[in-house]
Amino acid sequence: VGFVLKVAQGVVIPLLIAWLLSYLLAPGVNFLVRRLRFPAVLAVACVVVLLLLAAWGAGIVIQQRLLGFAKAFPAYQDKFAALYAHYGHQLNIPATILQDLDWTPQIGPIVLRTSRFFIAFISNTILVLIFLVFMLLAKPYANDKLRAAFTPERAETFINISSAISRQIGAYLGALFVISFVTGLCVWGTLAALGVEFAFAWGLLAFVLNFIPTLGSIVASIPPVLVALVQFAPDVWPVAGAAIALLVIHQIFGNLIAPKIYGDRLNLSPVVILLFLLFWGWLWGITGALLAVPLAAAIQIALAHIPTLAPLAVMMGSGKRYAKKNPPPPAP
């Protein structure tokens, strides 16, 4: 299965992205069809056009910021290399060790791979839209088709599974989008107040990478700290201020606000999330890491509705809700 998913990722990844987007956009389509009596084709067209306009505006902003950073990157790389060599000389670190530890030449390929990821993501947009349109056209009538195709009990089982997946993934993605957006705004405003260059780009990076649990916030904090280090050297206080501010922002939103908003909606063990991040990230790269948590939630819900596999769903859970139902006995 892993081999097939790896080989067929050019089709499977757009299909999964369209599947996740359909959960976010389906309520709008259902509202237009059921409440306002729009034809299904017209309702889907309205929702997709709004999505394209939003993606077009976001794409223009991202392109401008990437071009600005790409133009300034060589100068920052030279400054960082000089700063690295200067402090290495002051600390009497041998040149061979400095060469082994100097990873500045690797920054360029990393930026290039990230750019290629965005280009590949944009190139798959047409395929994603094709899948998304057909999924949204079928959404308003999916339950009716299930009731007509299966016995009432079996149809209700499938409807319950689909509804549970839709509610959990939709609530998770909606809450994650809001938290990521607010996190990006806070990062942008804080770095701009500290005078760090490309503050908007770092806020945008924090917004995107916040969709990857745990690891995303760590990765998003490294580039602005390095830029502040080069920009304000030899003064270390602005660099320390930027690092502390980013740490506080990500801790508040990641460890305090996010768990309270998610609550028991995302009933997944942290170990399961980490394993899914490692596996799907290894299989599909950045895209796999972004899809890891929704896939884990969907698999857990599907397992919970299969009696013989329900224990696996329980083991994938966080355990909090089971601890509330079965509190430990009082100490003697």
mmCIF file of C-alpha atoms in Angstrom:
data_model
loop_
_atom_site.group_PDB
_atom_site.id
_atom_site.type_symbol
_atom_site.label_atom_id
_atom_site.label_comp_id
_atom_site.label_asym_id
_atom_site.label_seq_id
_atom_site.Cartn_x
_atom_site.Cartn_y
_atom_site.Cartn_z
ATOM 1 C CA VAL A 1 0.000 0.000 0.000
ATOM 2 C CA GLY A 2 2.823 2.379 0.856
ATOM 3 C CA PHE A 3 4.508 1.646 -2.482
ATOM 4 C CA VAL A 4 1.300 2.379 -4.389
ATOM 5 C CA LEU A 5 0.722 5.610 -2.439
ATOM 6 C CA LYS A 6 4.310 6.693 -3.165
ATOM 7 C CA VAL A 7 4.130 5.939 -6.881
ATOM 8 C CA ALA A 8 0.619 7.357 -7.345
ATOM 9 C CA GLN A 9 1.128 10.466 -5.207
ATOM 10 C CA GLY A 10 0.590 12.731 -8.224
ATOM 11 C CA VAL A 11 -3.067 11.651 -8.214
ATOM 12 C CA VAL A 12 -3.612 10.587 -4.598
ATOM 13 C CA ILE A 13 -2.386 13.853 -3.027
ATOM 14 C CA PRO A 14 -4.723 16.115 -5.093
ATOM 15 C CA LEU A 15 -7.551 13.685 -4.319
ATOM 16 C CA LEU A 16 -6.915 13.917 -0.549
ATOM 17 C CA ILE A 17 -6.566 17.705 -0.675
ATOM 18 C CA ALA A 18 -9.885 17.935 -2.546
ATOM 19 C CA TRP A 19 -11.424 15.545 0.006
ATOM 20 C CA LEU A 20 -10.364 17.790 2.912
ATOM 21 C CA LEU A 21 -11.506 20.952 1.129
ATOM 22 C CA SER A 22 -14.870 19.341 0.464
ATOM 23 C CA TYR A 23 -15.469 19.050 4.222
ATOM 24 C CA LEU A 24 -14.809 22.773 4.633
ATOM 25 C CA LEU A 25 -16.876 23.874 1.632
ATOM 26 C CA ALA A 26 -19.727 21.350 1.799
ATOM 27 C CA PRO A 27 -21.747 23.315 4.423
ATOM 28 C CA GLY A 28 -21.837 26.312 2.065
ATOM 29 C CA VAL A 29 -22.968 24.147 -0.859
ATOM 30 C CA ASN A 30 -25.600 22.399 1.253
ATOM 31 C CA PHE A 31 -26.912 25.757 2.487
ATOM 32 C CA LEU A 32 -27.272 27.103 -1.057
ATOM 33 C CA VAL A 33 -28.942 23.926 -2.321
ATOM 34 C CA ARG A 34 -31.201 23.064 0.627
ATOM 35 C CA ARG A 35 -32.109 26.495 1.986
ATOM 36 C CA LEU A 36 -31.831 28.914 -0.962
ATOM 37 C CA ARG A 37 -32.865 26.338 -3.586
ATOM 38 C CA PHE A 38 -29.865 26.968 -5.814
ATOM 39 C CA PRO A 39 -29.190 24.369 -8.517
ATOM 40 C CA ALA A 40 -26.318 22.140 -7.424
ATOM 41 C CA VAL A 41 -24.112 23.236 -10.339
ATOM 42 C CA LEU A 42 -24.649 26.932 -9.591
ATOM 43 C CA ALA A 43 -24.024 26.436 -5.848
ATOM 44 C CA VAL A 44 -20.762 24.585 -6.486
ATOM 45 C CA ALA A 45 -19.701 27.202 -9.027
ATOM 46 C CA CYS A 46 -20.263 30.041 -6.528
ATOM 47 C CA VAL A 47 -18.298 28.308 -3.773
ATOM 48 C CA VAL A 48 -15.419 27.330 -6.084
ATOM 49 C CA VAL A 49 -15.174 30.847 -7.543
ATOM 50 C CA LEU A 50 -14.923 32.321 -4.036
ATOM 51 C CA LEU A 51 -12.226 29.759 -3.211
ATOM 52 C CA LEU A 52 -10.284 30.663 -6.371
ATOM 53 C CA LEU A 53 -10.477 34.388 -5.629
ATOM 54 C CA ALA A 54 -9.160 33.815 -2.110
ATOM 55 C CA ALA A 55 -6.379 31.539 -3.411
ATOM 56 C CA TRP A 56 -5.474 34.070 -6.128
ATOM 57 C CA GLY A 57 -5.128 36.890 -3.604
ATOM 58 C CA ALA A 58 -3.077 34.725 -1.261
ATOM 59 C CA GLY A 59 -0.890 33.582 -4.163
ATOM 60 C CA ILE A 60 -0.054 37.154 -5.180
ATOM 61 C CA VAL A 61 0.943 38.048 -1.618
ATOM 62 C CA ILE A 62 3.078 34.907 -1.225
ATOM 63 C CA GLN A 63 4.785 35.456 -4.586
ATOM 64 C CA GLN A 64 5.722 39.047 -3.737
ATOM 65 C CA ARG A 65 7.159 38.071 -0.355
ATOM 66 C CA LEU A 66 9.108 35.134 -1.785
ATOM 67 C CA LEU A 67 10.606 37.305 -4.527
ATOM 68 C CA GLY A 68 11.631 39.973 -2.018
ATOM 69 C CA PHE A 69 13.272 37.436 0.261
ATOM 70 C CA ALA A 70 14.969 35.673 -2.680
ATOM 71 C CA LYS A 71 16.597 38.944 -3.778
ATOM 72 C CA ALA A 72 17.923 39.683 -0.290
ATOM 73 C CA PHE A 73 18.929 36.099 0.494
ATOM 74 C CA PRO A 74 22.483 36.147 -0.989
ATOM 75 C CA ALA A 75 23.437 39.203 1.095
ATOM 76 C CA TYR A 76 22.069 37.586 4.259
ATOM 77 C CA GLN A 77 23.913 34.366 3.488
ATOM 78 C CA ASP A 78 27.238 36.214 3.105
ATOM 79 C CA LYS A 79 26.676 38.155 6.328
ATOM 80 C CA PHE A 80 25.782 35.033 8.243
ATOM 81 C CA ALA A 81 28.830 33.170 6.926
ATOM 82 C CA ALA A 82 31.096 36.070 7.926
ATOM 83 C CA LEU A 83 29.491 36.259 11.354
ATOM 84 C CA TYR A 84 29.855 32.516 11.765
ATOM 85 C CA ALA A 85 33.560 32.624 10.884
ATOM 86 C CA HIS A 86 34.182 35.655 13.130
ATOM 87 C CA TYR A 87 32.760 34.075 16.278
ATOM 88 C CA GLY A 88 34.402 30.767 15.423
ATOM 89 C CA HIS A 89 37.779 32.542 15.295
ATOM 90 C CA GLN A 90 37.128 34.335 18.588
ATOM 91 C CA LEU A 91 36.224 31.068 20.310
ATOM 92 C CA ASN A 92 39.309 29.337 18.829
ATOM 93 C CA ILE A 93 37.276 26.668 17.066
ATOM 94 C CA PRO A 94 39.387 24.754 14.490
ATOM 95 C CA ALA A 95 38.631 25.541 10.860
ATOM 96 C CA THR A 96 37.857 21.889 10.052
ATOM 97 C CA ILE A 97 35.118 21.805 12.696
ATOM 98 C CA LEU A 98 33.731 25.089 11.390
ATOM 99 C CA GLN A 99 33.535 23.644 7.897
ATOM 100 C CA ASP A 100 31.697 20.592 9.198
ATOM 101 C CA LEU A 101 29.275 22.701 11.224
ATOM 102 C CA ASP A 102 28.746 25.378 8.588
ATOM 103 C CA TRP A 103 25.332 24.577 7.145
ATOM 104 C CA THR A 104 24.796 27.940 5.423
ATOM 105 C CA PRO A 105 25.434 26.407 1.966
ATOM 106 C CA GLN A 106 22.486 24.103 2.622
ATOM 107 C CA ILE A 107 20.074 27.002 3.140
ATOM 108 C CA GLY A 108 19.905 27.704 -0.591
ATOM 109 C CA PRO A 109 18.839 24.139 -1.543
ATOM 110 C CA ILE A 110 16.275 24.168 1.290
ATOM 111 C CA VAL A 111 14.766 27.412 -0.034
ATOM 112 C CA LEU A 112 14.810 25.936 -3.535
ATOM 113 C CA ARG A 113 13.029 22.763 -2.408
ATOM 114 C CA THR A 114 10.429 24.847 -0.578
ATOM 115 C CA SER A 115 9.842 26.920 -3.717
ATOM 116 C CA ARG A 116 9.489 23.742 -5.766
ATOM 117 C CA PHE A 117 6.936 22.472 -3.253
ATOM 118 C CA PHE A 118 4.781 25.581 -3.716
ATOM 119 C CA ILE A 119 5.168 25.379 -7.509
ATOM 120 C CA ALA A 120 4.138 21.706 -7.496
ATOM 121 C CA PHE A 121 1.232 22.540 -5.191
ATOM 122 C CA ILE A 122 0.032 25.257 -7.573
ATOM 123 C CA SER A 123 0.492 22.988 -10.610
ATOM 124 C CA ASN A 124 -1.834 20.436 -8.960
ATOM 125 C CA THR A 125 -4.542 23.050 -8.460
ATOM 126 C CA ILE A 126 -6.398 22.116 -11.649
ATOM 127 C CA LEU A 127 -6.533 18.460 -10.661
ATOM 128 C CA VAL A 128 -7.640 19.397 -7.142
ATOM 129 C CA LEU A 129 -10.421 21.590 -8.545
ATOM 130 C CA ILE A 130 -11.647 18.799 -10.822
ATOM 131 C CA PHE A 131 -11.874 16.372 -7.908
ATOM 132 C CA LEU A 132 -13.388 19.052 -5.659
ATOM 133 C CA VAL A 133 -16.151 19.986 -8.098
ATOM 134 C CA PHE A 134 -17.317 16.386 -8.475
ATOM 135 C CA MET A 135 -17.183 15.807 -4.712
ATOM 136 C CA LEU A 136 -19.181 18.950 -3.973
ATOM 137 C CA LEU A 137 -21.764 18.078 -6.636
ATOM 138 C CA ALA A 138 -22.338 14.748 -4.903
ATOM 139 C CA LYS A 139 -22.364 16.077 -1.325
ATOM 140 C CA PRO A 140 -26.000 17.294 -1.075
ATOM 141 C CA TYR A 141 -27.354 13.925 -2.240
ATOM 142 C CA ALA A 142 -24.840 11.522 -0.657
ATOM 143 C CA ASN A 143 -27.110 10.451 2.221
ATOM 144 C CA ASP A 144 -30.084 9.970 -0.082
ATOM 145 C CA LYS A 145 -28.034 7.661 -2.321
ATOM 146 C CA LEU A 146 -26.843 5.635 0.665
ATOM 147 C CA ARG A 147 -30.412 5.131 1.905
ATOM 148 C CA ALA A 148 -31.484 4.025 -1.569
ATOM 149 C CA ALA A 149 -28.531 1.657 -2.041
ATOM 150 C CA PHE A 150 -28.419 -0.174 1.319
ATOM 151 C CA THR A 151 -30.724 -1.451 4.001
ATOM 152 C CA PRO A 152 -31.811 1.180 6.553
ATOM 153 C CA GLU A 153 -29.478 -0.087 9.294
ATOM 154 C CA ARG A 154 -26.461 -0.357 7.014
ATOM 155 C CA ALA A 155 -27.184 3.009 5.397
ATOM 156 C CA GLU A 156 -27.430 4.711 8.793
ATOM 157 C CA THR A 157 -24.090 3.152 9.772
ATOM 158 C CA PHE A 158 -22.397 4.639 6.708
ATOM 159 C CA ILE A 159 -24.126 7.991 7.265
ATOM 160 C CA ASN A 160 -23.001 8.058 10.906
ATOM 161 C CA ILE A 161 -19.393 7.325 9.898
ATOM 162 C CA SER A 162 -19.446 10.018 7.216
ATOM 163 C CA SER A 163 -21.110 12.549 9.536
ATOM 164 C CA ALA A 164 -18.627 11.852 12.342
ATOM 165 C CA ILE A 165 -15.659 12.249 10.009
ATOM 166 C CA SER A 166 -17.160 15.426 8.559
ATOM 167 C CA ARG A 167 -17.846 16.978 11.975
ATOM 168 C CA GLN A 168 -14.487 16.095 13.513
ATOM 169 C CA ILE A 169 -12.318 17.046 10.541
ATOM 170 C CA GLY A 170 -14.371 20.151 9.778
ATOM 171 C CA ALA A 171 -14.177 21.346 13.402
ATOM 172 C CA TYR A 172 -10.462 20.573 13.576
ATOM 173 C CA LEU A 173 -9.583 22.320 10.307
ATOM 174 C CA GLY A 174 -11.756 25.325 11.121
ATOM 175 C CA ALA A 175 -10.251 25.761 14.584
ATOM 176 C CA LEU A 176 -6.746 25.132 13.248
ATOM 177 C CA PHE A 177 -7.225 27.775 10.551
ATOM 178 C CA VAL A 178 -8.337 30.391 13.084
ATOM 179 C CA ILE A 179 -5.512 29.574 15.506
ATOM 180 C CA SER A 180 -2.923 29.587 12.713
ATOM 181 C CA PHE A 181 -4.240 32.902 11.386
ATOM 182 C CA VAL A 182 -4.095 34.572 14.804
ATOM 183 C CA THR A 183 -0.631 33.077 15.415
ATOM 184 C CA GLY A 184 0.593 34.498 12.113
ATOM 185 C CA LEU A 185 -0.799 37.928 12.975
ATOM 186 C CA CYS A 186 0.900 37.883 16.381
ATOM 187 C CA VAL A 187 4.232 36.808 14.882
ATOM 188 C CA TRP A 188 3.981 39.510 12.220
ATOM 189 C CA GLY A 189 3.090 42.253 14.695
ATOM 190 C CA THR A 190 5.722 41.230 17.259
ATOM 191 C CA LEU A 191 8.580 40.981 14.757
ATOM 192 C CA ALA A 192 7.526 44.237 13.096
ATOM 193 C CA ALA A 193 7.565 45.964 16.494
ATOM 194 C CA LEU A 194 11.065 44.600 17.120
ATOM 195 C CA GLY A 195 12.212 45.857 13.710
ATOM 196 C CA VAL A 196 13.009 42.437 12.221
ATOM 197 C CA GLU A 197 13.046 42.545 8.427
ATOM 198 C CA PHE A 198 10.505 40.566 6.389
ATOM 199 C CA ALA A 199 8.188 40.423 9.413
ATOM 200 C CA PHE A 200 5.141 39.801 7.214
ATOM 201 C CA ALA A 201 6.879 36.879 5.492
ATOM 202 C CA TRP A 202 7.682 35.295 8.871
ATOM 203 C CA GLY A 203 4.079 35.744 9.995
ATOM 204 C CA LEU A 204 2.922 34.086 6.776
ATOM 205 C CA LEU A 205 5.400 31.256 7.331
ATOM 206 C CA ALA A 206 4.119 30.775 10.894
ATOM 207 C CA PHE A 207 0.547 30.659 9.586
ATOM 208 C CA VAL A 208 1.345 27.949 7.008
ATOM 209 C CA LEU A 209 3.603 25.781 9.168
ATOM 210 C CA ASN A 210 1.250 25.951 12.143
ATOM 211 C CA PHE A 211 -0.888 23.429 10.259
ATOM 212 C CA ILE A 212 1.863 20.885 11.047
ATOM 213 C CA PRO A 213 1.462 20.052 14.762
ATOM 214 C CA THR A 214 4.446 20.577 17.091
ATOM 215 C CA LEU A 215 7.192 20.514 14.440
ATOM 216 C CA GLY A 216 5.728 23.345 12.357
ATOM 217 C CA SER A 217 6.055 26.016 15.050
ATOM 218 C CA ILE A 218 9.669 24.997 15.717
ATOM 219 C CA VAL A 219 10.642 25.216 12.057
ATOM 220 C CA ALA A 220 8.790 28.532 11.614
ATOM 221 C CA SER A 221 10.772 30.116 14.479
ATOM 222 C CA ILE A 222 14.253 29.417 13.087
ATOM 223 C CA PRO A 223 14.410 31.732 9.995
ATOM 224 C CA PRO A 224 13.301 34.968 11.745
ATOM 225 C CA VAL A 225 15.774 34.379 14.596
ATOM 226 C CA LEU A 226 18.612 33.867 12.097
ATOM 227 C CA VAL A 227 17.623 37.011 10.185
ATOM 228 C CA ALA A 228 17.524 38.976 13.439
ATOM 229 C CA LEU A 229 20.952 37.584 14.347
ATOM 230 C CA VAL A 230 22.459 38.842 11.071
ATOM 231 C CA GLN A 231 20.517 42.107 11.103
ATOM 232 C CA PHE A 232 21.319 43.213 14.664
ATOM 233 C CA ALA A 233 24.780 41.654 15.188
ATOM 234 C CA PRO A 234 26.741 42.164 17.407
ATOM 235 C CA ASP A 235 23.787 43.285 19.583
ATOM 236 C CA VAL A 236 22.231 40.121 21.004
ATOM 237 C CA TRP A 237 19.299 41.627 22.895
ATOM 238 C CA PRO A 238 17.009 42.083 19.859
ATOM 239 C CA VAL A 239 17.783 38.505 18.847
ATOM 240 C CA ALA A 240 16.984 37.222 22.336
ATOM 241 C CA GLY A 241 13.810 39.321 22.374
ATOM 242 C CA ALA A 242 12.660 37.873 19.040
ATOM 243 C CA ALA A 243 13.414 34.305 20.153
ATOM 244 C CA ILE A 244 11.611 34.724 23.485
ATOM 245 C CA ALA A 245 8.625 36.421 21.846
ATOM 246 C CA LEU A 246 8.250 33.612 19.291
ATOM 247 C CA LEU A 247 8.579 31.005 22.022
ATOM 248 C CA VAL A 248 5.876 32.679 24.122
ATOM 249 C CA ILE A 249 3.499 33.065 21.153
ATOM 250 C CA HIS A 250 3.806 29.441 20.070
ATOM 251 C CA GLN A 251 3.546 28.157 23.640
ATOM 252 C CA ILE A 252 0.405 30.188 24.351
ATOM 253 C CA PHE A 253 -1.401 29.220 21.155
ATOM 254 C CA GLY A 254 -0.004 25.706 20.824
ATOM 255 C CA ASN A 255 -0.139 24.459 24.413
ATOM 256 C CA LEU A 256 -2.786 26.617 26.111
ATOM 257 C CA ILE A 257 -5.386 27.930 23.660
ATOM 258 C CA ALA A 258 -5.397 25.144 21.056
ATOM 259 C CA PRO A 259 -6.132 22.257 23.479
ATOM 260 C CA LYS A 260 -9.011 24.194 25.037
ATOM 261 C CA ILE A 261 -10.533 24.971 21.624
ATOM 262 C CA TYR A 262 -10.086 21.453 20.286
ATOM 263 C CA GLY A 263 -11.219 19.829 23.525
ATOM 264 C CA ASP A 264 -12.230 16.244 22.829
ATOM 265 C CA ARG A 265 -12.951 16.941 19.158
ATOM 266 C CA LEU A 266 -9.549 15.630 18.178
ATOM 267 C CA ASN A 267 -9.330 12.515 20.303
ATOM 268 C CA LEU A 268 -5.835 11.443 19.226
ATOM 269 C CA SER A 269 -2.834 10.413 21.278
ATOM 270 C CA PRO A 270 0.261 12.646 20.884
ATOM 271 C CA VAL A 271 2.264 9.510 20.086
ATOM 272 C CA VAL A 272 -0.142 8.630 17.267
ATOM 273 C CA ILE A 273 0.109 12.172 15.886
ATOM 274 C CA LEU A 274 3.908 11.987 15.966
ATOM 275 C CA LEU A 275 3.973 8.596 14.234
ATOM 276 C CA PHE A 276 1.571 9.780 11.535
ATOM 277 C CA LEU A 277 3.659 12.931 11.028
ATOM 278 C CA LEU A 278 6.812 10.848 10.616
ATOM 279 C CA PHE A 279 5.234 8.311 8.265
ATOM 280 C CA TRP A 280 3.287 10.662 5.989
ATOM 281 C CA GLY A 281 6.097 13.225 6.055
ATOM 282 C CA TRP A 282 8.543 10.526 4.948
ATOM 283 C CA LEU A 283 6.116 9.316 2.271
ATOM 284 C CA TRP A 284 4.940 12.634 0.797
ATOM 285 C CA GLY A 285 7.154 15.343 2.310
ATOM 286 C CA ILE A 286 5.596 18.626 3.451
ATOM 287 C CA THR A 287 2.225 17.744 1.923
ATOM 288 C CA GLY A 288 2.154 14.485 3.856
ATOM 289 C CA ALA A 289 2.886 16.291 7.118
ATOM 290 C CA LEU A 290 -0.003 18.680 6.449
ATOM 291 C CA LEU A 291 -2.387 15.789 5.762
ATOM 292 C CA ALA A 292 -1.197 13.554 8.614
ATOM 293 C CA VAL A 293 -3.573 14.640 11.397
ATOM 294 C CA PRO A 294 -6.798 14.699 9.320
ATOM 295 C CA LEU A 295 -5.924 11.250 7.961
ATOM 296 C CA ALA A 296 -5.317 9.958 11.492
ATOM 297 C CA ALA A 297 -8.682 11.343 12.652
ATOM 298 C CA ALA A 298 -10.523 9.785 9.690
ATOM 299 C CA ILE A 299 -8.863 6.385 10.214
ATOM 300 C CA GLN A 300 -9.690 6.441 13.927
ATOM 301 C CA ILE A 301 -13.368 7.226 13.290
ATOM 302 C CA ALA A 302 -13.629 4.486 10.656
ATOM 303 C CA LEU A 303 -12.025 1.951 13.016
ATOM 304 C CA ALA A 304 -14.401 2.935 15.840
ATOM 305 C CA HIS A 305 -17.412 1.893 13.716
ATOM 306 C CA ILE A 306 -15.989 -1.575 12.941
ATOM 307 C CA PRO A 307 -16.599 -3.797 16.007
ATOM 308 C CA THR A 308 -13.553 -6.036 15.523
ATOM 309 C CA LEU A 309 -11.239 -3.023 15.052
ATOM 310 C CA ALA A 310 -12.779 -0.730 17.673
ATOM 311 C CA PRO A 311 -10.017 -1.503 20.231
ATOM 312 C CA LEU A 312 -7.480 0.008 17.809
ATOM 313 C CA ALA A 313 -9.518 3.224 17.734
ATOM 314 C CA VAL A 314 -9.465 3.309 21.529
ATOM 315 C CA MET A 315 -5.694 2.831 21.595
ATOM 316 C CA MET A 316 -5.282 5.681 19.084
ATOM 317 C CA GLY A 317 -7.217 8.040 21.387
ATOM 318 C CA SER A 318 -5.764 10.435 23.903
ATOM 319 C CA GLY A 319 -7.351 8.581 26.817
ATOM 320 C CA LYS A 320 -8.756 11.689 28.522
ATOM 321 C CA ARG A 321 -12.402 10.886 27.892
ATOM 322 C CA TYR A 322 -11.932 7.322 29.130
ATOM 323 C CA ALA A 323 -10.229 8.579 32.290
ATOM 324 C CA LYS A 324 -13.248 10.814 32.964
ATOM 325 C CA LYS A 325 -15.633 7.894 32.548
ATOM 326 C CA ASN A 326 -13.540 5.548 34.703
ATOM 327 C CA PRO A 327 -11.824 7.594 37.426
ATOM 328 C CA PRO A 328 -9.182 5.782 39.488
ATOM 329 C CA PRO A 329 -10.350 4.287 42.788
ATOM 330 C CA PRO A 330 -9.700 6.363 45.919
ATOM 331 C CA ALA A 331 -6.490 5.673 47.777
ATOM 332 C CA PRO A 332 -6.911 3.520 50.905
#
